[in-house]
Short mmCIF file of C-alpha atoms in Angstrom, two decimals:
data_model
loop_
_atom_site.label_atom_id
_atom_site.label_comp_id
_atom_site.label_asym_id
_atom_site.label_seq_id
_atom_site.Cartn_x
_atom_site.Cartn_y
_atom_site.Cartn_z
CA UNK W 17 0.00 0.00 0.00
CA UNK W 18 1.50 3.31 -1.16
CA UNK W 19 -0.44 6.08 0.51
CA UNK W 20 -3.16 5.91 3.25
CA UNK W 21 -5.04 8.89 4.35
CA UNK W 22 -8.18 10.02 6.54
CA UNK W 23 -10.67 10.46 4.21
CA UNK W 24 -11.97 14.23 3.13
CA UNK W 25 -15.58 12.79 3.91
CA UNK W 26 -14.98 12.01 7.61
CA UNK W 27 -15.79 15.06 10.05
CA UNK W 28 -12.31 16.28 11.58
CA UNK W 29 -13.58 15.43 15.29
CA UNK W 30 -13.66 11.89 16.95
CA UNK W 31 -16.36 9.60 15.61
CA UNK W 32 -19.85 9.51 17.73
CA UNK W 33 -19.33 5.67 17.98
CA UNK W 34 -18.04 3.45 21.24
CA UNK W 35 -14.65 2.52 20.94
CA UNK W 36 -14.16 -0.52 18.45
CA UNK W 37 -17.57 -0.26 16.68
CA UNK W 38 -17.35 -1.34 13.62
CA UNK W 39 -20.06 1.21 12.31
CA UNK W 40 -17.20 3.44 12.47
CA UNK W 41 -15.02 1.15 10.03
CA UNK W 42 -17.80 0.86 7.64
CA UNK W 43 -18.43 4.37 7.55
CA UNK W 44 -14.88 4.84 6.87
CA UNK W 45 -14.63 2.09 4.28
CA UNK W 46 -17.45 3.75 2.16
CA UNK W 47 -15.54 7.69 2.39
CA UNK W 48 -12.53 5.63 0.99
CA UNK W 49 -14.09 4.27 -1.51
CA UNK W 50 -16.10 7.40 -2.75
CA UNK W 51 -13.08 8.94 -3.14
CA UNK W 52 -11.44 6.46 -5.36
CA UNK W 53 -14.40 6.55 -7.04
CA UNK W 54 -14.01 10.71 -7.96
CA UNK W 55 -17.86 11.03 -6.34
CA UNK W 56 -17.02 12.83 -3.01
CA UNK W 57 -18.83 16.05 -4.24
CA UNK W 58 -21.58 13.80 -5.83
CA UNK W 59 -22.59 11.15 -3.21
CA UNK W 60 -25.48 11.34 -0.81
CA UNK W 61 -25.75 9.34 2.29
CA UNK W 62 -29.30 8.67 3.39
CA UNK W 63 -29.03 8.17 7.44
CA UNK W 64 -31.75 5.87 9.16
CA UNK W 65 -32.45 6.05 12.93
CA UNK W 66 -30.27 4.01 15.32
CA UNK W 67 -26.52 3.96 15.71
CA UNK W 68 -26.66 3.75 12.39
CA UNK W 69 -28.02 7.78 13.00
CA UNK W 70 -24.61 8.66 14.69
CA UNK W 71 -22.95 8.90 10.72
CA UNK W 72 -24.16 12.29 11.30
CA UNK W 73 -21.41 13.03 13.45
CA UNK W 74 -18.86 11.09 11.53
CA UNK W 75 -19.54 12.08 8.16
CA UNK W 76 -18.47 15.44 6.28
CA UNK W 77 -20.15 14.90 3.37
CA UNK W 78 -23.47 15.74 1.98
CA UNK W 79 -26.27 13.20 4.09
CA UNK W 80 -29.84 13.22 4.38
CA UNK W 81 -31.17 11.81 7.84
CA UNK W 82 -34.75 10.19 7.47
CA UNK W 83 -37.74 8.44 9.40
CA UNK W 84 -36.63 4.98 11.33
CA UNK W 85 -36.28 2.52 8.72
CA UNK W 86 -37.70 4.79 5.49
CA UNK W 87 -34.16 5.19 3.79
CA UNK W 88 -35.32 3.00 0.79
CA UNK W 89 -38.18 4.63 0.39
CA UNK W 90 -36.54 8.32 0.37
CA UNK W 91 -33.19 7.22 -1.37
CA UNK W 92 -36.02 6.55 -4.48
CA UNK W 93 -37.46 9.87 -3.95
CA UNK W 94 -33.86 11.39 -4.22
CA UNK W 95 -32.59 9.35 -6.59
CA UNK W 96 -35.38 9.91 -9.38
CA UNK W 97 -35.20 13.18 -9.21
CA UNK W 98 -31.35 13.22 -9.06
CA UNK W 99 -30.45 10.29 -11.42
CA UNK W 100 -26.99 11.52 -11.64
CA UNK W 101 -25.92 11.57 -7.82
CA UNK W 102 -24.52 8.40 -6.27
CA UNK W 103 -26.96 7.93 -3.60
CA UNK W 104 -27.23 5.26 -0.89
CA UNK W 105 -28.89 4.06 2.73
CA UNK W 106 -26.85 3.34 5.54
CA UNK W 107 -29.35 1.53 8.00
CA UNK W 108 -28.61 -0.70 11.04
CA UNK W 109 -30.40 -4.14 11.69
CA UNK W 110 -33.21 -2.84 13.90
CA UNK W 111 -33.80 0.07 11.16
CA UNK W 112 -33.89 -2.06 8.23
CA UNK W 113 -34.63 -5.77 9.13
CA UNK W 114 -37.30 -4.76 11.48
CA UNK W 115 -39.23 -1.65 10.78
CA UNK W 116 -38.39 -0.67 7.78
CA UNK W 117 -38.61 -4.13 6.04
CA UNK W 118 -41.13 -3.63 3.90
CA UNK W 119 -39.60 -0.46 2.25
CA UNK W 120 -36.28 -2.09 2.08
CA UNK W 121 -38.36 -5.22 0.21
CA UNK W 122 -39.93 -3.15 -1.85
CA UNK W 123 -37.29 -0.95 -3.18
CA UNK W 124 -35.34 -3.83 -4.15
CA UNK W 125 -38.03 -5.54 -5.70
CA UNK W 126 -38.49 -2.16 -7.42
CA UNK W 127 -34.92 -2.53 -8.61
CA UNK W 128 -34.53 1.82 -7.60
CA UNK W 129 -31.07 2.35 -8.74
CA UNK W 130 -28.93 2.94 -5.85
CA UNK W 131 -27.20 1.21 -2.75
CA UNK W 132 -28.01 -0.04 0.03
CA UNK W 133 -25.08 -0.49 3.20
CA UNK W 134 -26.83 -2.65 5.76
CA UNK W 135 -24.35 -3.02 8.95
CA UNK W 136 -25.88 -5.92 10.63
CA UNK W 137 -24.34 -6.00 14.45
CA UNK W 138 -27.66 -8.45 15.62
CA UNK W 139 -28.72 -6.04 18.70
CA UNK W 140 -30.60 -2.55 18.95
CA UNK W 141 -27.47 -0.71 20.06
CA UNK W 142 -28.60 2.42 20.60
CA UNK W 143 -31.55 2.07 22.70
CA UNK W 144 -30.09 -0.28 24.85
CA UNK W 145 -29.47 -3.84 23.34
CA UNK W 146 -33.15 -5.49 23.28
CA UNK W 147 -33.41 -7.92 20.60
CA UNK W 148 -33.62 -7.34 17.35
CA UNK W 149 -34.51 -9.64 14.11
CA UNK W 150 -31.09 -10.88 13.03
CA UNK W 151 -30.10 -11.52 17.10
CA UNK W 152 -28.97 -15.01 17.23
CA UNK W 153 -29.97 -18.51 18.49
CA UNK W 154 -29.38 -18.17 22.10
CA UNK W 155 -27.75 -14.79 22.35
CA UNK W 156 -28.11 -12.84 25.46
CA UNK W 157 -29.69 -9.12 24.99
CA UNK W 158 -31.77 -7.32 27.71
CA UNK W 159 -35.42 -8.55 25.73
CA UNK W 160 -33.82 -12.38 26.03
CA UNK W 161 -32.26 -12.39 29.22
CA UNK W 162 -31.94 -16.27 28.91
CA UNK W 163 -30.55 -15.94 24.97
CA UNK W 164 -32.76 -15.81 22.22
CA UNK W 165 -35.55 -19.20 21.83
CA UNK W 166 -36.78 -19.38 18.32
CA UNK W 167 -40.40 -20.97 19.80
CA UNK W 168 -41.29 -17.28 21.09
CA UNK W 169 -39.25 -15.29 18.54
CA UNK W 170 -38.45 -16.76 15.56
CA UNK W 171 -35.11 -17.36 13.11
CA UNK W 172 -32.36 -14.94 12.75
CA UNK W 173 -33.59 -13.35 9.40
CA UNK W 174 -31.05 -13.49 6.58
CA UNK W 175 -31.49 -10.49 4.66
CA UNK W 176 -28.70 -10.86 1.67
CA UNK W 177 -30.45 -14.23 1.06
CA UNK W 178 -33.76 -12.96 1.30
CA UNK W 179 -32.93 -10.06 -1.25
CA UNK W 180 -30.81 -12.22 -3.16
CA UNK W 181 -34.41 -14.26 -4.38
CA UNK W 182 -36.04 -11.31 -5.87
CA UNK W 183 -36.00 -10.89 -9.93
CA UNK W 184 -34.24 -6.75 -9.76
CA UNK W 185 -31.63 -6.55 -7.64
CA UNK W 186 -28.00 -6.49 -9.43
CA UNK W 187 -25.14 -7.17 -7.03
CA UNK W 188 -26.38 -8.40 -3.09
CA UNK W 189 -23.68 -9.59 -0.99
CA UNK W 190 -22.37 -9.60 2.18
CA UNK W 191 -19.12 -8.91 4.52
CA UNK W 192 -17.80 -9.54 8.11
CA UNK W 193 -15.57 -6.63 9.44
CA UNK W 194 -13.65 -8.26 11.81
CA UNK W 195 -10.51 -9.41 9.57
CA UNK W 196 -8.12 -7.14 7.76
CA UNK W 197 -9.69 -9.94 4.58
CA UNK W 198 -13.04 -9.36 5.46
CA UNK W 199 -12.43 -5.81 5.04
CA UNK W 200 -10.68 -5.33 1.72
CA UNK W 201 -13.01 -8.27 0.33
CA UNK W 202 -15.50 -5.21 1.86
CA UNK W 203 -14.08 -2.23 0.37
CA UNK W 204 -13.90 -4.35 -3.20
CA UNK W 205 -17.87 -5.59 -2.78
CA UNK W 206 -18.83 -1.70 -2.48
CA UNK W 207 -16.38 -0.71 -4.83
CA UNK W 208 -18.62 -2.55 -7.10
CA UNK W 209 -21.78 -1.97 -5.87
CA UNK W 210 -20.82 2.07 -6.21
CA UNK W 211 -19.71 1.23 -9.96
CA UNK W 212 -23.08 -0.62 -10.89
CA UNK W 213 -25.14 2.53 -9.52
CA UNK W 214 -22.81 4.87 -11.72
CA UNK W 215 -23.31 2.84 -14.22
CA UNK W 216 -26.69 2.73 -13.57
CA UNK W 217 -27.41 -0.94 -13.39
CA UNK W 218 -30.10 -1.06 -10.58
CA UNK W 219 -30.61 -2.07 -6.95
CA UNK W 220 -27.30 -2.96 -5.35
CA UNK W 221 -27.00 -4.50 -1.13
CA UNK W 222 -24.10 -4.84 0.89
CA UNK W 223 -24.46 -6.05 4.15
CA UNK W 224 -21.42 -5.75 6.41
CA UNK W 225 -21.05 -7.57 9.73
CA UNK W 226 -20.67 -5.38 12.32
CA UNK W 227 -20.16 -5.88 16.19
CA UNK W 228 -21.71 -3.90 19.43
CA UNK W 229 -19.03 -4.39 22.29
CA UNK W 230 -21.04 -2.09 24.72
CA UNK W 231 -24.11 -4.21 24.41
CA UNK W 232 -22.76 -7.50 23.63
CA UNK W 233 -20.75 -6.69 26.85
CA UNK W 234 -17.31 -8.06 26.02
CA UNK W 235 -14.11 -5.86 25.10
CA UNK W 236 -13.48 -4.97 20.96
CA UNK W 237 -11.26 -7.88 20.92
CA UNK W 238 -13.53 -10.39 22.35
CA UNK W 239 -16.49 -9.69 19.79
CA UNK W 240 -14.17 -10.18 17.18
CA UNK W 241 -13.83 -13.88 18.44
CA UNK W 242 -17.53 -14.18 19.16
CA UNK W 243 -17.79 -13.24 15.13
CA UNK W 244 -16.14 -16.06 14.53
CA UNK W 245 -17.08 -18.96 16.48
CA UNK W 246 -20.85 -17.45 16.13
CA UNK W 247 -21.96 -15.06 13.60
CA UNK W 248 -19.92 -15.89 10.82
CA UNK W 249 -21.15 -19.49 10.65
CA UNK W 250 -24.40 -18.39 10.57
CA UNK W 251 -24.30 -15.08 8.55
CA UNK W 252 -22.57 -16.76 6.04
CA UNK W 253 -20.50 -13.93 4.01
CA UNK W 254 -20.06 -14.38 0.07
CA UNK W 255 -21.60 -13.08 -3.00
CA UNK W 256 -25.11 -14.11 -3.31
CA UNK W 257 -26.65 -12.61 -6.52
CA UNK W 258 -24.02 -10.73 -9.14
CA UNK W 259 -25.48 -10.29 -12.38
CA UNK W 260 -22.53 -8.91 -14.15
CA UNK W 261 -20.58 -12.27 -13.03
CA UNK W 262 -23.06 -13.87 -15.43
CA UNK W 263 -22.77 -12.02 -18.53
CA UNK K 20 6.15 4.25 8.62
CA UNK K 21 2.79 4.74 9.79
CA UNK K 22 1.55 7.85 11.49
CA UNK K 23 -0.95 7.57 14.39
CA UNK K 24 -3.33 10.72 15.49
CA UNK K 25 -3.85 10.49 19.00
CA UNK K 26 -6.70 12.78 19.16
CA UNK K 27 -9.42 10.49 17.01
CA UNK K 28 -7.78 7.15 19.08
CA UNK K 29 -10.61 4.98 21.21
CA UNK K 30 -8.11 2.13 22.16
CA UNK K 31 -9.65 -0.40 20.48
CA UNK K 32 -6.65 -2.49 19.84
CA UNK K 33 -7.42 -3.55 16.58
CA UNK K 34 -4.07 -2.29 15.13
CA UNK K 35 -1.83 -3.88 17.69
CA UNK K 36 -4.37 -7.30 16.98
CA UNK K 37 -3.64 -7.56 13.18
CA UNK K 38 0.08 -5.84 13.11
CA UNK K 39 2.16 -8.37 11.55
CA UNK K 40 5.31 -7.50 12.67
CA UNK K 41 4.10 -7.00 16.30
CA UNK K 42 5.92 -3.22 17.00
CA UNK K 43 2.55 -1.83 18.21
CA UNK K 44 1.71 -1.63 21.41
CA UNK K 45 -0.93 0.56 23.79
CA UNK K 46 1.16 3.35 25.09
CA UNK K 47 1.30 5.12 28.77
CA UNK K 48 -0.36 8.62 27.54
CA UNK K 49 -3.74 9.27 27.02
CA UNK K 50 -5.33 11.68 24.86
CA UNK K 51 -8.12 14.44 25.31
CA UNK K 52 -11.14 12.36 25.50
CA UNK K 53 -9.03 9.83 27.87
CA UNK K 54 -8.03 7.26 26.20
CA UNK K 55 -4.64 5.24 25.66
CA UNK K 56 -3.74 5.15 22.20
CA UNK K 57 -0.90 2.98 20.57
CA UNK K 58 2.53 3.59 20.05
CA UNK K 59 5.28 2.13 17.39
CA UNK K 60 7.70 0.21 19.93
CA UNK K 61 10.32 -0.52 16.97
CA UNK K 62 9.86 2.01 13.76
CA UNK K 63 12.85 0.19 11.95
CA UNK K 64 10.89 -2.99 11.32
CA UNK K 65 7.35 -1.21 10.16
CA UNK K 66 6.72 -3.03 6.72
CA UNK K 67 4.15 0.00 5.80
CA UNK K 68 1.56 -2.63 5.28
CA UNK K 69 -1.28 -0.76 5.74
CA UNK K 70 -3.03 -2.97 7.67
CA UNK K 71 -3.37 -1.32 11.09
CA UNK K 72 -4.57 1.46 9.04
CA UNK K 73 -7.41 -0.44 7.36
CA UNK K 74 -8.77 -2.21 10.70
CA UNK K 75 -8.70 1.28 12.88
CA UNK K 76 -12.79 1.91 13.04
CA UNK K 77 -11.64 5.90 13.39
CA UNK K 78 -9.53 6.78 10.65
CA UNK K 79 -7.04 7.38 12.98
CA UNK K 80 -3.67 5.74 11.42
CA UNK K 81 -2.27 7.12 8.38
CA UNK K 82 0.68 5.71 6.11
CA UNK K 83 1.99 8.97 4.57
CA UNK K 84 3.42 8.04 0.94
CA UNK K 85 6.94 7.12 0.99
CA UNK K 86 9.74 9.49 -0.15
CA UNK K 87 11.02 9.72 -4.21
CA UNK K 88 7.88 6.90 -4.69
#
């Protein structure tokens, strides 16, 4: 690597994230790759609600900051009216996976032409760690004090593959943070994602793993080893639609 | 030779995790906001991989570009 700088698009103040939350790598990895991309005067972030939400103290660029889980649904609105911009949602699991799954549904089934980031950390972080859709089988949070049962609340839902079944969407995939792989095999998957909106190909998802050590209660370096023993074998990343790979 | 600013530093310790040389380590100071942030114990053998740069969640490592490159 040659050169490595703190991206133009990241506010000149600490992050609003706890230390070693990996919102706060994702963020970064997308300001990196809008620059290499040439779009840092053209891109638009569309902020959910959650810790998701905190971008706006993270992010120096141009952001619009929405109604809890509605991102899809106004990222269309901007988008058709601004077909030129590069537009995309950055929405947490509670934001997307749970109230705001139909719009998310929707808009990719729409096949709106721009991106969706989805950091997927399985817990409401921000008010507190209660359950939320993607939590996993038997994972403590303050709504499932004895870990999460599936015969009161249900499967872990798996949003890449979910998305990855409907007829529009162009490139769905999805990412785990905690390597130094996991994040240039990142930074490459919305490299291209970014591309396909330019080039004005249709819907494009990324979901990135993401941790929550304040709510998960265990240092930064501990829920990188709970990602792998636990999340990673069950959010399994990889590629799961790419219709440029087929011709 | 990487360059580390102190004042967006959490302490995570995901640099001094995935350094593969092992010459970072969490130093004795602390910045503004309190907390420790890591220090180059042996400059000589930095590799200017990049990748305690990559993994730092607040854009807080930088690898300046190397001279006459």
């Amino acid at each position: 690597m040659a050169e490595y700088k703190r991206s133009q698009l990241l506010a000149d103040s600490p992050s609003g994230y706890c230390p070693g939350c990996l919102h706060g790598l994702a963020t970064k990895l997308i300001a990196e790759v809008i620059d290499e991309l040439g779009q840092a005067d053209n891109s638009l972030n569309v902020i959910s609600v959650g810790c998701s939400a905190l971008n706006i103290l993270y992010w120096g660029g141009d952001f619009l900051s929405v109604a809890h889980g509605r991102a899809p649904a106004a990222a269309t609105g901007i988008k058709r009216v601004n077909p030129e911009r590069l537009v995309f949602a950055y929405q947490g699991d509670g934001d997307l996976a749970a109230i705001g799954l139909a719009e998310i549904m929707s808009a990719a089934n729409r096949g709106e032409n721009f991106t969706v980031i989805f950091a997927n950390n399985q817990t409401y972080g921000m008010t507190g760690g209660q359950m939320a859709p993607t939590t996993l089988i038997g994972q403590k949070t303050t709504t499932t004090v004895y870990g999460r049962d599936p015969a009161t609340t249900g499967y872990p839902l798996k949003m890449c593959e979910l998305i990855s079944t409907l007829e529009a969407p162009r490139f769905v995939a999805r990412y785990a943070l905690n390597s130094p792989k996991g994040v240039s095999d990142a930074r490459k998957g919305i490299k291209k994602a970014f591309q396909m909106q330019l080039d004005g190909k249709g819907f494009t998802f990324i979901e990135l793993l993401t941790n929550c050590p304040t709510n998960w209660k265990m240092t930064p370096l501990q829920t990188f080893d709970y990602m792998n023993s636990n999340t990673i074998p069950y959010f399994k990343p990889g590629v799961y639609k790419d219709t440029e790979a087929n011709g | 030779m990487i360059k580390i600013n102190a004042k967006y530093c959490k302490s995570c310790g995901y640099c001094i995790r995935f350094c593969p040389k092992k010459i970072l380590e969490m130093g004795t100071e602390r910045n503004r906001r309190g907390h420790f942030y890591p220090v180059v114990t042996d400059p000589d053998k930095c590799i200017s991989c990049g990748i305690c740069a990559s993994m730092c969640p607040d854009a807080a490592i930088e690898l300046p570009a190397k001279e006459g490159a």
